[in-house]
Amino acid sequence: MQIINTSDGSHTIYLPEMNEQYHSLNGAITESNYVYIDNGYNFHPCKIPKVFEVGFGTGLNCLLTALQAEKDKRPTFYISIEKYPLEKNITSRLNFGILISVEAQHIFEKIHDCKWNKVEPISKNFSLLKIKGDLIDYNLTQIEHCDVIYFDAFGPDKQPEMWTPLIFNKISSLTSAGGVLVTYSAKGDVRRALAASGFEMARLPGPPGKIHMLRGIKKEAKI
Ligand SMILES: C[S@@+](CC[C@H](N)C(=O)[O-])C[C@H]1O[C@@H](n2cnc3c(N)ncnc32)[C@H](O)[C@@H]1O
């Protein structure tokens, strides 16, 4: 596992055995802000959103969401699932907080220091539940419906078992009607499988270096 630089100066993690990194090499902060914050969190009109993230990883999406929640004074409950939590000797070297502000670094440390499997207040408008678990067999029905879904697993070519109709049906059942799902992947198979699981799908322009990304809106249940 190696910490490497991306084009906007922010770090990401590279996994040599998988030949995969946690974020785009064209800018980790840039990509996360564009895909998850601008097109996901900021797009949903709900005043008190619940966010569910697939793949907590470095905590970057979580940090950016906490900062946006504070900026907008928008009380937010963030739930994230992670099968392989990173060690402190890795997360403490990541530069996301430092690059943004002193306050961001403080929040980033709190995000990583708080306990797993327990709801923790992080800042005035942001609480966090980090679930240590495997999305594939985790029972999501014990979680309340969420308004915004960040689908941020490793790529479909590297981890196909995370991009299946079965997983998308689980995620769809967790999503409130009108809820928004965003992902960096723009694969046709992913778009069609998400559509089949109940999302109205749109291909949006992608972040730097990618032509497209996907956003889905959960359809109302049929009566
Ligand atoms: C692309 S990285 C996510 C990056 C992360 N969202 C961030 O902001 O740094 C994918 C993450 O999914 C996690 N993951 C892989 N398989 C998983 C599974 N079955 N259940 C939960 N998390 C999983 C990986 O360990 C990794 O942290």
PDB file of N, CA and C in Angstrom, residues 79-177:
ATOM      1  N   ILE A  79     -23.456   7.697   7.130  1.00  0.00           N
ATOM      2  CA  ILE A  79     -23.182   6.294   7.452  1.00  0.00           C
ATOM      3  C   ILE A  79     -22.250   5.760   6.358  1.00  0.00           C
ATOM      4  N   SER A  80     -21.198   5.072   6.779  1.00  0.00           N
ATOM      5  CA  SER A  80     -20.269   4.558   5.780  1.00  0.00           C
ATOM      6  C   SER A  80     -19.852   3.153   6.161  1.00  0.00           C
ATOM      7  N   ILE A  81     -19.787   2.276   5.171  1.00  0.00           N
ATOM      8  CA  ILE A  81     -19.380   0.890   5.445  1.00  0.00           C
ATOM      9  C   ILE A  81     -18.005   0.626   4.839  1.00  0.00           C
ATOM     10  N   GLU A  82     -17.188  -0.101   5.587  1.00  0.00           N
ATOM     11  CA  GLU A  82     -15.823  -0.389   5.119  1.00  0.00           C
ATOM     12  C   GLU A  82     -15.419  -1.786   5.578  1.00  0.00           C
ATOM     13  N   LYS A  83     -14.970  -2.578   4.627  1.00  0.00           N
ATOM     14  CA  LYS A  83     -14.537  -3.944   4.969  1.00  0.00           C
ATOM     15  C   LYS A  83     -13.097  -3.983   5.482  1.00  0.00           C
ATOM     16  N   TYR A  84     -12.263  -3.093   4.954  1.00  0.00           N
ATOM     17  CA  TYR A  84     -10.829  -3.130   5.297  1.00  0.00           C
ATOM     18  C   TYR A  84     -10.382  -1.757   5.812  1.00  0.00           C
ATOM     19  N   PRO A  85     -10.706  -1.415   7.074  1.00  0.00           N
ATOM     20  CA  PRO A  85     -10.298  -0.088   7.580  1.00  0.00           C
ATOM     21  C   PRO A  85      -8.791   0.115   7.487  1.00  0.00           C
ATOM     22  N   LEU A  86      -8.402   1.316   7.118  1.00  0.00           N
ATOM     23  CA  LEU A  86      -6.974   1.637   6.994  1.00  0.00           C
ATOM     24  C   LEU A  86      -6.370   1.849   8.375  1.00  0.00           C
ATOM     25  N   GLU A  87      -5.092   1.518   8.494  1.00  0.00           N
ATOM     26  CA  GLU A  87      -4.376   1.711   9.760  1.00  0.00           C
ATOM     27  C   GLU A  87      -4.109   3.199   9.982  1.00  0.00           C
ATOM     28  N   LYS A  88      -4.010   3.555  11.271  1.00  0.00           N
ATOM     29  CA  LYS A  88      -3.741   4.959  11.641  1.00  0.00           C
ATOM     30  C   LYS A  88      -2.425   5.461  11.025  1.00  0.00           C
ATOM     31  N   ASN A  89      -1.428   4.573  10.908  1.00  0.00           N
ATOM     32  CA  ASN A  89      -0.139   5.032  10.346  1.00  0.00           C
ATOM     33  C   ASN A  89      -0.256   5.417   8.877  1.00  0.00           C
ATOM     34  N   ILE A  90      -1.363   5.052   8.241  1.00  0.00           N
ATOM     35  CA  ILE A  90      -1.633   5.517   6.868  1.00  0.00           C
ATOM     36  C   ILE A  90      -2.495   6.784   6.923  1.00  0.00           C
ATOM     37  N   THR A  91      -3.636   6.713   7.623  1.00  0.00           N
ATOM     38  CA  THR A  91      -4.581   7.848   7.596  1.00  0.00           C
ATOM     39  C   THR A  91      -3.949   9.122   8.170  1.00  0.00           C
ATOM     40  N   SER A  92      -3.048   8.962   9.151  1.00  0.00           N
ATOM     41  CA  SER A  92      -2.447  10.155   9.776  1.00  0.00           C
ATOM     42  C   SER A  92      -1.470  10.850   8.823  1.00  0.00           C
ATOM     43  N   ARG A  93      -1.082  10.196   7.743  1.00  0.00           N
ATOM     44  CA  ARG A  93      -0.146  10.815   6.783  1.00  0.00           C
ATOM     45  C   ARG A  93      -0.865  11.428   5.586  1.00  0.00           C
ATOM     46  N   LEU A  94      -2.185  11.235   5.483  1.00  0.00           N
ATOM     47  CA  LEU A  94      -2.930  11.773   4.333  1.00  0.00           C
ATOM     48  C   LEU A  94      -3.088  13.283   4.463  1.00  0.00           C
ATOM     49  N   ASN A  95      -2.954  14.002   3.344  1.00  0.00           N
ATOM     50  CA  ASN A  95      -2.866  15.471   3.428  1.00  0.00           C
ATOM     51  C   ASN A  95      -4.179  16.221   3.172  1.00  0.00           C
ATOM     52  N   PHE A  96      -5.328  15.508   3.103  1.00  0.00           N
ATOM     53  CA  PHE A  96      -6.578  16.174   2.716  1.00  0.00           C
ATOM     54  C   PHE A  96      -6.930  17.349   3.633  1.00  0.00           C
ATOM     55  N   GLY A  97      -6.903  17.102   4.934  1.00  0.00           N
ATOM     56  CA  GLY A  97      -7.283  18.152   5.881  1.00  0.00           C
ATOM     57  C   GLY A  97      -6.329  19.328   5.796  1.00  0.00           C
ATOM     58  N   ILE A  98      -5.031  19.025   5.879  1.00  0.00           N
ATOM     59  CA  ILE A  98      -3.997  20.082   5.882  1.00  0.00           C
ATOM     60  C   ILE A  98      -4.105  20.957   4.635  1.00  0.00           C
ATOM     61  N   LEU A  99      -4.403  20.341   3.501  1.00  0.00           N
ATOM     62  CA  LEU A  99      -4.486  21.121   2.250  1.00  0.00           C
ATOM     63  C   LEU A  99      -5.648  22.109   2.282  1.00  0.00           C
ATOM     64  N   ILE A 100      -6.697  21.763   3.043  1.00  0.00           N
ATOM     65  CA  ILE A 100      -7.916  22.597   3.004  1.00  0.00           C
ATOM     66  C   ILE A 100      -7.866  23.695   4.076  1.00  0.00           C
ATOM     67  N   SER A 101      -7.725  23.330   5.330  1.00  0.00           N
ATOM     68  CA  SER A 101      -7.679  24.337   6.404  1.00  0.00           C
ATOM     69  C   SER A 101      -7.354  23.659   7.738  1.00  0.00           C
ATOM     70  N   VAL A 102      -7.066  24.466   8.724  1.00  0.00           N
ATOM     71  CA  VAL A 102      -6.800  23.937  10.071  1.00  0.00           C
ATOM     72  C   VAL A 102      -8.055  23.236  10.603  1.00  0.00           C
ATOM     73  N   GLU A 103      -9.213  23.872  10.361  1.00  0.00           N
ATOM     74  CA  GLU A 103     -10.478  23.295  10.819  1.00  0.00           C
ATOM     75  C   GLU A 103     -10.727  21.945  10.124  1.00  0.00           C
ATOM     76  N   ALA A 104     -10.416  21.874   8.838  1.00  0.00           N
ATOM     77  CA  ALA A 104     -10.616  20.622   8.093  1.00  0.00           C
ATOM     78  C   ALA A 104      -9.717  19.523   8.654  1.00  0.00           C
ATOM     79  N   GLN A 105      -8.504  19.875   8.995  1.00  0.00           N
ATOM     80  CA  GLN A 105      -7.583  18.878   9.555  1.00  0.00           C
ATOM     81  C   GLN A 105      -8.117  18.373  10.899  1.00  0.00           C
ATOM     82  N   HIS A 106      -8.682  19.279  11.688  1.00  0.00           N
ATOM     83  CA  HIS A 106      -9.247  18.897  12.992  1.00  0.00           C
ATOM     84  C   HIS A 106     -10.403  17.903  12.779  1.00  0.00           C
ATOM     85  N   ILE A 107     -11.276  18.222  11.823  1.00  0.00           N
ATOM     86  CA  ILE A 107     -12.427  17.337  11.530  1.00  0.00           C
ATOM     87  C   ILE A 107     -11.928  15.990  10.991  1.00  0.00           C
ATOM     88  N   PHE A 108     -10.926  16.022  10.135  1.00  0.00           N
ATOM     89  CA  PHE A 108     -10.392  14.787   9.546  1.00  0.00           C
ATOM     90  C   PHE A 108      -9.856  13.856  10.647  1.00  0.00           C
ATOM     91  N   GLU A 109      -9.177  14.449  11.613  1.00  0.00           N
ATOM     92  CA  GLU A 109      -8.643  13.626  12.710  1.00  0.00           C
ATOM     93  C   GLU A 109      -9.785  13.023  13.530  1.00  0.00           C
ATOM     94  N   LYS A 110     -10.826  13.832  13.772  1.00  0.00           N
ATOM     95  CA  LYS A 110     -11.970  13.312  14.545  1.00  0.00           C
ATOM     96  C   LYS A 110     -12.654  12.159  13.798  1.00  0.00           C
ATOM     97  N   ILE A 111     -12.788  12.335  12.482  1.00  0.00           N
ATOM     98  CA  ILE A 111     -13.426  11.301  11.648  1.00  0.00           C
ATOM     99  C   ILE A 111     -12.681   9.970  11.784  1.00  0.00           C
ATOM    100  N   HIS A 112     -11.359  10.051  11.835  1.00  0.00           N
ATOM    101  CA  HIS A 112     -10.584   8.806  11.927  1.00  0.00           C
ATOM    102  C   HIS A 112     -10.457   8.296  13.352  1.00  0.00           C
ATOM    103  N   ASP A 113     -10.475   9.199  14.315  1.00  0.00           N
ATOM    104  CA  ASP A 113     -10.273   8.751  15.695  1.00  0.00           C
ATOM    105  C   ASP A 113     -11.546   8.182  16.311  1.00  0.00           C
ATOM    106  N   CYS A 114     -12.725   8.530  15.760  1.00  0.00           N
ATOM    107  CA  CYS A 114     -13.959   8.065  16.408  1.00  0.00           C
ATOM    108  C   CYS A 114     -14.127   6.555  16.212  1.00  0.00           C
ATOM    109  N   LYS A 115     -14.941   5.996  17.123  1.00  0.00           N
ATOM    110  CA  LYS A 115     -15.089   4.526  17.151  1.00  0.00           C
ATOM    111  C   LYS A 115     -15.872   3.996  15.959  1.00  0.00           C
ATOM    112  N   TRP A 116     -15.635   2.741  15.623  1.00  0.00           N
ATOM    113  CA  TRP A 116     -16.420   2.039  14.613  1.00  0.00           C
ATOM    114  C   TRP A 116     -17.704   1.519  15.246  1.00  0.00           C
ATOM    115  N   ASN A 117     -18.742   1.417  14.439  1.00  0.00           N
ATOM    116  CA  ASN A 117     -20.026   0.807  14.820  1.00  0.00           C
ATOM    117  C   ASN A 117     -20.725   1.571  15.944  1.00  0.00           C
ATOM    118  N   LYS A 118     -20.499   2.871  16.007  1.00  0.00           N
ATOM    119  CA  LYS A 118     -21.127   3.698  17.034  1.00  0.00           C
ATOM    120  C   LYS A 118     -21.374   5.078  16.414  1.00  0.00           C
ATOM    121  N   VAL A 119     -22.565   5.639  16.660  1.00  0.00           N
ATOM    122  CA  VAL A 119     -22.836   6.985  16.134  1.00  0.00           C
ATOM    123  C   VAL A 119     -22.019   7.997  16.934  1.00  0.00           C
ATOM    124  N   GLU A 120     -21.266   8.830  16.236  1.00  0.00           N
ATOM    125  CA  GLU A 120     -20.380   9.788  16.908  1.00  0.00           C
ATOM    126  C   GLU A 120     -20.636  11.197  16.364  1.00  0.00           C
ATOM    127  N   PRO A 121     -20.811  12.195  17.255  1.00  0.00           N
ATOM    128  CA  PRO A 121     -20.884  13.575  16.759  1.00  0.00           C
ATOM    129  C   PRO A 121     -19.485  14.020  16.342  1.00  0.00           C
ATOM    130  N   ILE A 122     -19.379  14.617  15.159  1.00  0.00           N
ATOM    131  CA  ILE A 122     -18.059  15.064  14.668  1.00  0.00           C
ATOM    132  C   ILE A 122     -17.963  16.578  14.744  1.00  0.00           C
ATOM    133  N   SER A 123     -19.029  17.255  14.330  1.00  0.00           N
ATOM    134  CA  SER A 123     -19.065  18.723  14.408  1.00  0.00           C
ATOM    135  C   SER A 123     -20.525  19.105  14.623  1.00  0.00           C
ATOM    136  N   LYS A 124     -20.789  20.408  14.702  1.00  0.00           N
ATOM    137  CA  LYS A 124     -22.128  20.861  15.071  1.00  0.00           C
ATOM    138  C   LYS A 124     -23.219  20.233  14.185  1.00  0.00           C
ATOM    139  N   ASN A 125     -22.962  20.161  12.895  1.00  0.00           N
ATOM    140  CA  ASN A 125     -23.986  19.706  11.949  1.00  0.00           C
ATOM    141  C   ASN A 125     -23.664  18.360  11.302  1.00  0.00           C
ATOM    142  N   PHE A 126     -22.784  17.600  11.914  1.00  0.00           N
ATOM    143  CA  PHE A 126     -22.378  16.358  11.243  1.00  0.00           C
ATOM    144  C   PHE A 126     -22.139  15.233  12.241  1.00  0.00           C
ATOM    145  N   SER A 127     -22.904  14.130  12.080  1.00  0.00           N
ATOM    146  CA  SER A 127     -22.664  12.918  12.894  1.00  0.00           C
ATOM    147  C   SER A 127     -22.323  11.774  11.962  1.00  0.00           C
ATOM    148  N   LEU A 128     -21.581  10.850  12.518  1.00  0.00           N
ATOM    149  CA  LEU A 128     -21.006   9.784  11.688  1.00  0.00           C
ATOM    150  C   LEU A 128     -21.198   8.420  12.327  1.00  0.00           C
ATOM    151  N   LEU A 129     -21.613   7.447  11.502  1.00  0.00           N
ATOM    152  CA  LEU A 129     -21.596   6.040  11.903  1.00  0.00           C
ATOM    153  C   LEU A 129     -20.709   5.307  10.900  1.00  0.00           C
ATOM    154  N   LYS A 130     -19.535   4.878  11.358  1.00  0.00           N
ATOM    155  CA  LYS A 130     -18.651   4.078  10.500  1.00  0.00           C
ATOM    156  C   LYS A 130     -18.938   2.616  10.806  1.00  0.00           C
ATOM    157  N   ILE A 131     -19.383   1.875   9.811  1.00  0.00           N
ATOM    158  CA  ILE A 131     -19.671   0.459  10.019  1.00  0.00           C
ATOM    159  C   ILE A 131     -18.492  -0.354   9.509  1.00  0.00           C
ATOM    160  N   LYS A 132     -17.916  -1.166  10.398  1.00  0.00           N
ATOM    161  CA  LYS A 132     -16.870  -2.086   9.931  1.00  0.00           C
ATOM    162  C   LYS A 132     -17.587  -3.347   9.485  1.00  0.00           C
ATOM    163  N   GLY A 133     -17.666  -3.552   8.183  1.00  0.00           N
ATOM    164  CA  GLY A 133     -18.413  -4.708   7.689  1.00  0.00           C
ATOM    165  C   GLY A 133     -18.268  -4.863   6.190  1.00  0.00           C
ATOM    166  N   ASP A 134     -18.829  -5.948   5.721  1.00  0.00           N
ATOM    167  CA  ASP A 134     -18.763  -6.296   4.296  1.00  0.00           C
ATOM    168  C   ASP A 134     -20.133  -6.010   3.693  1.00  0.00           C
ATOM    169  N   LEU A 135     -20.183  -5.100   2.744  1.00  0.00           N
ATOM    170  CA  LEU A 135     -21.467  -4.730   2.136  1.00  0.00           C
ATOM    171  C   LEU A 135     -22.195  -5.948   1.576  1.00  0.00           C
ATOM    172  N   ILE A 136     -21.433  -6.929   1.115  1.00  0.00           N
ATOM    173  CA  ILE A 136     -22.040  -8.071   0.429  1.00  0.00           C
ATOM    174  C   ILE A 136     -22.969  -8.858   1.362  1.00  0.00           C
ATOM    175  N   ASP A 137     -22.569  -9.020   2.632  1.00  0.00           N
ATOM    176  CA  ASP A 137     -23.469  -9.782   3.514  1.00  0.00           C
ATOM    177  C   ASP A 137     -24.055  -8.940   4.642  1.00  0.00           C
ATOM    178  N   TYR A 138     -23.827  -7.638   4.629  1.00  0.00           N
ATOM    179  CA  TYR A 138     -24.354  -6.794   5.710  1.00  0.00           C
ATOM    180  C   TYR A 138     -25.856  -6.585   5.526  1.00  0.00           C
ATOM    181  N   ASN A 139     -26.580  -6.684   6.638  1.00  0.00           N
ATOM    182  CA  ASN A 139     -28.033  -6.507   6.590  1.00  0.00           C
ATOM    183  C   ASN A 139     -28.389  -5.015   6.634  1.00  0.00           C
ATOM    184  N   LEU A 140     -28.660  -4.448   5.471  1.00  0.00           N
ATOM    185  CA  LEU A 140     -28.924  -3.005   5.395  1.00  0.00           C
ATOM    186  C   LEU A 140     -30.324  -2.647   5.876  1.00  0.00           C
ATOM    187  N   THR A 141     -31.190  -3.652   6.084  1.00  0.00           N
ATOM    188  CA  THR A 141     -32.581  -3.324   6.471  1.00  0.00           C
ATOM    189  C   THR A 141     -32.631  -2.754   7.884  1.00  0.00           C
ATOM    190  N   GLN A 142     -31.541  -2.905   8.656  1.00  0.00           N
ATOM    191  CA  GLN A 142     -31.523  -2.337  10.010  1.00  0.00           C
ATOM    192  C   GLN A 142     -31.193  -0.831   9.992  1.00  0.00           C
ATOM    193  N   ILE A 143     -30.896  -0.292   8.800  1.00  0.00           N
ATOM    194  CA  ILE A 143     -30.565   1.135   8.676  1.00  0.00           C
ATOM    195  C   ILE A 143     -31.770   1.879   8.114  1.00  0.00           C
ATOM    196  N   GLU A 144     -32.044   3.046   8.646  1.00  0.00           N
ATOM    197  CA  GLU A 144     -33.156   3.870   8.120  1.00  0.00           C
ATOM    198  C   GLU A 144     -32.867   4.279   6.671  1.00  0.00           C
ATOM    199  N   HIS A 145     -33.921   4.578   5.925  1.00  0.00           N
ATOM    200  CA  HIS A 145     -33.736   4.998   4.532  1.00  0.00           C
ATOM    201  C   HIS A 145     -32.795   6.194   4.424  1.00  0.00           C
ATOM    202  N   CYS A 146     -31.957   6.182   3.391  1.00  0.00           N
ATOM    203  CA  CYS A 146     -30.996   7.273   3.196  1.00  0.00           C
ATOM    204  C   CYS A 146     -31.359   8.070   1.942  1.00  0.00           C
ATOM    205  N   ASP A 147     -30.993   9.353   1.959  1.00  0.00           N
ATOM    206  CA  ASP A 147     -31.375  10.277   0.879  1.00  0.00           C
ATOM    207  C   ASP A 147     -30.316  10.380  -0.202  1.00  0.00           C
ATOM    208  N   VAL A 148     -29.069  10.188   0.197  1.00  0.00           N
ATOM    209  CA  VAL A 148     -27.963  10.342  -0.754  1.00  0.00           C
ATOM    210  C   VAL A 148     -27.047   9.124  -0.604  1.00  0.00           C
ATOM    211  N   ILE A 149     -26.739   8.490  -1.734  1.00  0.00           N
ATOM    212  CA  ILE A 149     -25.860   7.314  -1.721  1.00  0.00           C
ATOM    213  C   ILE A 149     -24.601   7.641  -2.512  1.00  0.00           C
ATOM    214  N   TYR A 150     -23.445   7.435  -1.870  1.00  0.00           N
ATOM    215  CA  TYR A 150     -22.181   7.541  -2.592  1.00  0.00           C
ATOM    216  C   TYR A 150     -21.728   6.115  -2.882  1.00  0.00           C
ATOM    217  N   PHE A 151     -21.763   5.702  -4.138  1.00  0.00           N
ATOM    218  CA  PHE A 151     -21.313   4.344  -4.461  1.00  0.00           C
ATOM    219  C   PHE A 151     -19.863   4.421  -4.911  1.00  0.00           C
ATOM    220  N   ASP A 152     -18.949   4.145  -3.979  1.00  0.00           N
ATOM    221  CA  ASP A 152     -17.521   4.387  -4.214  1.00  0.00           C
ATOM    222  C   ASP A 152     -16.693   3.134  -3.931  1.00  0.00           C
ATOM    223  N   ALA A 153     -17.150   2.005  -4.509  1.00  0.00           N
ATOM    224  CA  ALA A 153     -16.352   0.769  -4.409  1.00  0.00           C
ATOM    225  C   ALA A 153     -15.183   0.857  -5.394  1.00  0.00           C
ATOM    226  N   PHE A 154     -14.249  -0.080  -5.293  1.00  0.00           N
ATOM    227  CA  PHE A 154     -13.218  -0.181  -6.334  1.00  0.00           C
ATOM    228  C   PHE A 154     -13.907  -0.477  -7.667  1.00  0.00           C
ATOM    229  N   GLY A 155     -13.216  -0.193  -8.774  1.00  0.00           N
ATOM    230  CA  GLY A 155     -13.820  -0.247 -10.101  1.00  0.00           C
ATOM    231  C   GLY A 155     -14.458  -1.590 -10.447  1.00  0.00           C
ATOM    232  N   PRO A 156     -15.487  -1.562 -11.292  1.00  0.00           N
ATOM    233  CA  PRO A 156     -16.177  -2.793 -11.692  1.00  0.00           C
ATOM    234  C   PRO A 156     -15.249  -3.840 -12.317  1.00  0.00           C
ATOM    235  N   ASP A 157     -14.155  -3.389 -12.948  1.00  0.00           N
ATOM    236  CA  ASP A 157     -13.235  -4.382 -13.531  1.00  0.00           C
ATOM    237  C   ASP A 157     -12.392  -5.049 -12.453  1.00  0.00           C
ATOM    238  N   LYS A 158     -12.158  -4.308 -11.342  1.00  0.00           N
ATOM    239  CA  LYS A 158     -11.290  -4.834 -10.282  1.00  0.00           C
ATOM    240  C   LYS A 158     -12.088  -5.591  -9.223  1.00  0.00           C
ATOM    241  N   GLN A 159     -13.335  -5.171  -9.022  1.00  0.00           N
ATOM    242  CA  GLN A 159     -14.131  -5.760  -7.943  1.00  0.00           C
ATOM    243  C   GLN A 159     -15.567  -5.981  -8.429  1.00  0.00           C
ATOM    244  N   PRO A 160     -15.749  -6.860  -9.433  1.00  0.00           N
ATOM    245  CA  PRO A 160     -17.072  -7.014 -10.054  1.00  0.00           C
ATOM    246  C   PRO A 160     -18.166  -7.434  -9.069  1.00  0.00           C
ATOM    247  N   GLU A 161     -17.778  -8.099  -7.980  1.00  0.00           N
ATOM    248  CA  GLU A 161     -18.790  -8.593  -7.024  1.00  0.00           C
ATOM    249  C   GLU A 161     -19.522  -7.455  -6.295  1.00  0.00           C
ATOM    250  N   MET A 162     -18.972  -6.224  -6.385  1.00  0.00           N
ATOM    251  CA  MET A 162     -19.638  -5.084  -5.727  1.00  0.00           C
ATOM    252  C   MET A 162     -20.608  -4.370  -6.661  1.00  0.00           C
ATOM    253  N   TRP A 163     -20.630  -4.734  -7.929  1.00  0.00           N
ATOM    254  CA  TRP A 163     -21.411  -3.981  -8.925  1.00  0.00           C
ATOM    255  C   TRP A 163     -22.481  -4.879  -9.542  1.00  0.00           C
ATOM    256  N   THR A 164     -23.100  -5.712  -8.740  1.00  0.00           N
ATOM    257  CA  THR A 164     -24.053  -6.704  -9.246  1.00  0.00           C
ATOM    258  C   THR A 164     -25.493  -6.246  -9.008  1.00  0.00           C
ATOM    259  N   PRO A 165     -26.450  -6.812  -9.768  1.00  0.00           N
ATOM    260  CA  PRO A 165     -27.859  -6.500  -9.518  1.00  0.00           C
ATOM    261  C   PRO A 165     -28.255  -6.765  -8.062  1.00  0.00           C
ATOM    262  N   LEU A 166     -27.688  -7.813  -7.459  1.00  0.00           N
ATOM    263  CA  LEU A 166     -28.023  -8.139  -6.058  1.00  0.00           C
ATOM    264  C   LEU A 166     -27.658  -6.988  -5.113  1.00  0.00           C
ATOM    265  N   ILE A 167     -26.442  -6.462  -5.286  1.00  0.00           N
ATOM    266  CA  ILE A 167     -25.981  -5.343  -4.446  1.00  0.00           C
ATOM    267  C   ILE A 167     -26.810  -4.086  -4.749  1.00  0.00           C
ATOM    268  N   PHE A 168     -27.073  -3.828  -6.025  1.00  0.00           N
ATOM    269  CA  PHE A 168     -27.838  -2.627  -6.372  1.00  0.00           C
ATOM    270  C   PHE A 168     -29.273  -2.718  -5.831  1.00  0.00           C
ATOM    271  N   ASN A 169     -29.844  -3.910  -5.791  1.00  0.00           N
ATOM    272  CA  ASN A 169     -31.187  -4.055  -5.203  1.00  0.00           C
ATOM    273  C   ASN A 169     -31.155  -3.748  -3.711  1.00  0.00           C
ATOM    274  N   LYS A 170     -30.092  -4.203  -3.031  1.00  0.00           N
ATOM    275  CA  LYS A 170     -29.945  -3.911  -1.597  1.00  0.00           C
ATOM    276  C   LYS A 170     -29.859  -2.405  -1.365  1.00  0.00           C
ATOM    277  N   ILE A 171     -29.039  -1.750  -2.214  1.00  0.00           N
ATOM    278  CA  ILE A 171     -28.835  -0.302  -2.078  1.00  0.00           C
ATOM    279  C   ILE A 171     -30.132   0.439  -2.419  1.00  0.00           C
ATOM    280  N   SER A 172     -30.826  -0.043  -3.436  1.00  0.00           N
ATOM    281  CA  SER A 172     -32.082   0.595  -3.834  1.00  0.00           C
ATOM    282  C   SER A 172     -33.105   0.529  -2.700  1.00  0.00           C
ATOM    283  N   SER A 173     -33.163  -0.610  -2.006  1.00  0.00           N
ATOM    284  CA  SER A 173     -34.118  -0.755  -0.892  1.00  0.00           C
ATOM    285  C   SER A 173     -33.771   0.188   0.260  1.00  0.00           C
ATOM    286  N   LEU A 174     -32.495   0.542   0.357  1.00  0.00           N
ATOM    287  CA  LEU A 174     -32.055   1.449   1.433  1.00  0.00           C
ATOM    288  C   LEU A 174     -32.353   2.912   1.097  1.00  0.00           C
ATOM    289  N   THR A 175     -32.579   3.206  -0.182  1.00  0.00           N
ATOM    290  CA  THR A 175     -32.680   4.595  -0.635  1.00  0.00           C
ATOM    291  C   THR A 175     -34.118   5.103  -0.551  1.00  0.00           C
ATOM    292  N   SER A 176     -34.297   6.300  -0.010  1.00  0.00           N
ATOM    293  CA  SER A 176     -35.647   6.873   0.073  1.00  0.00           C
ATOM    294  C   SER A 176     -36.133   7.261  -1.327  1.00  0.00           C
ATOM    295  N   ALA A 177     -37.450   7.335  -1.521  1.00  0.00           N
ATOM    296  CA  ALA A 177     -37.998   7.759  -2.819  1.00  0.00           C
ATOM    297  C   ALA A 177     -37.487   9.175  -3.107  1.00  0.00           C
TER     298      ALA A 177
END
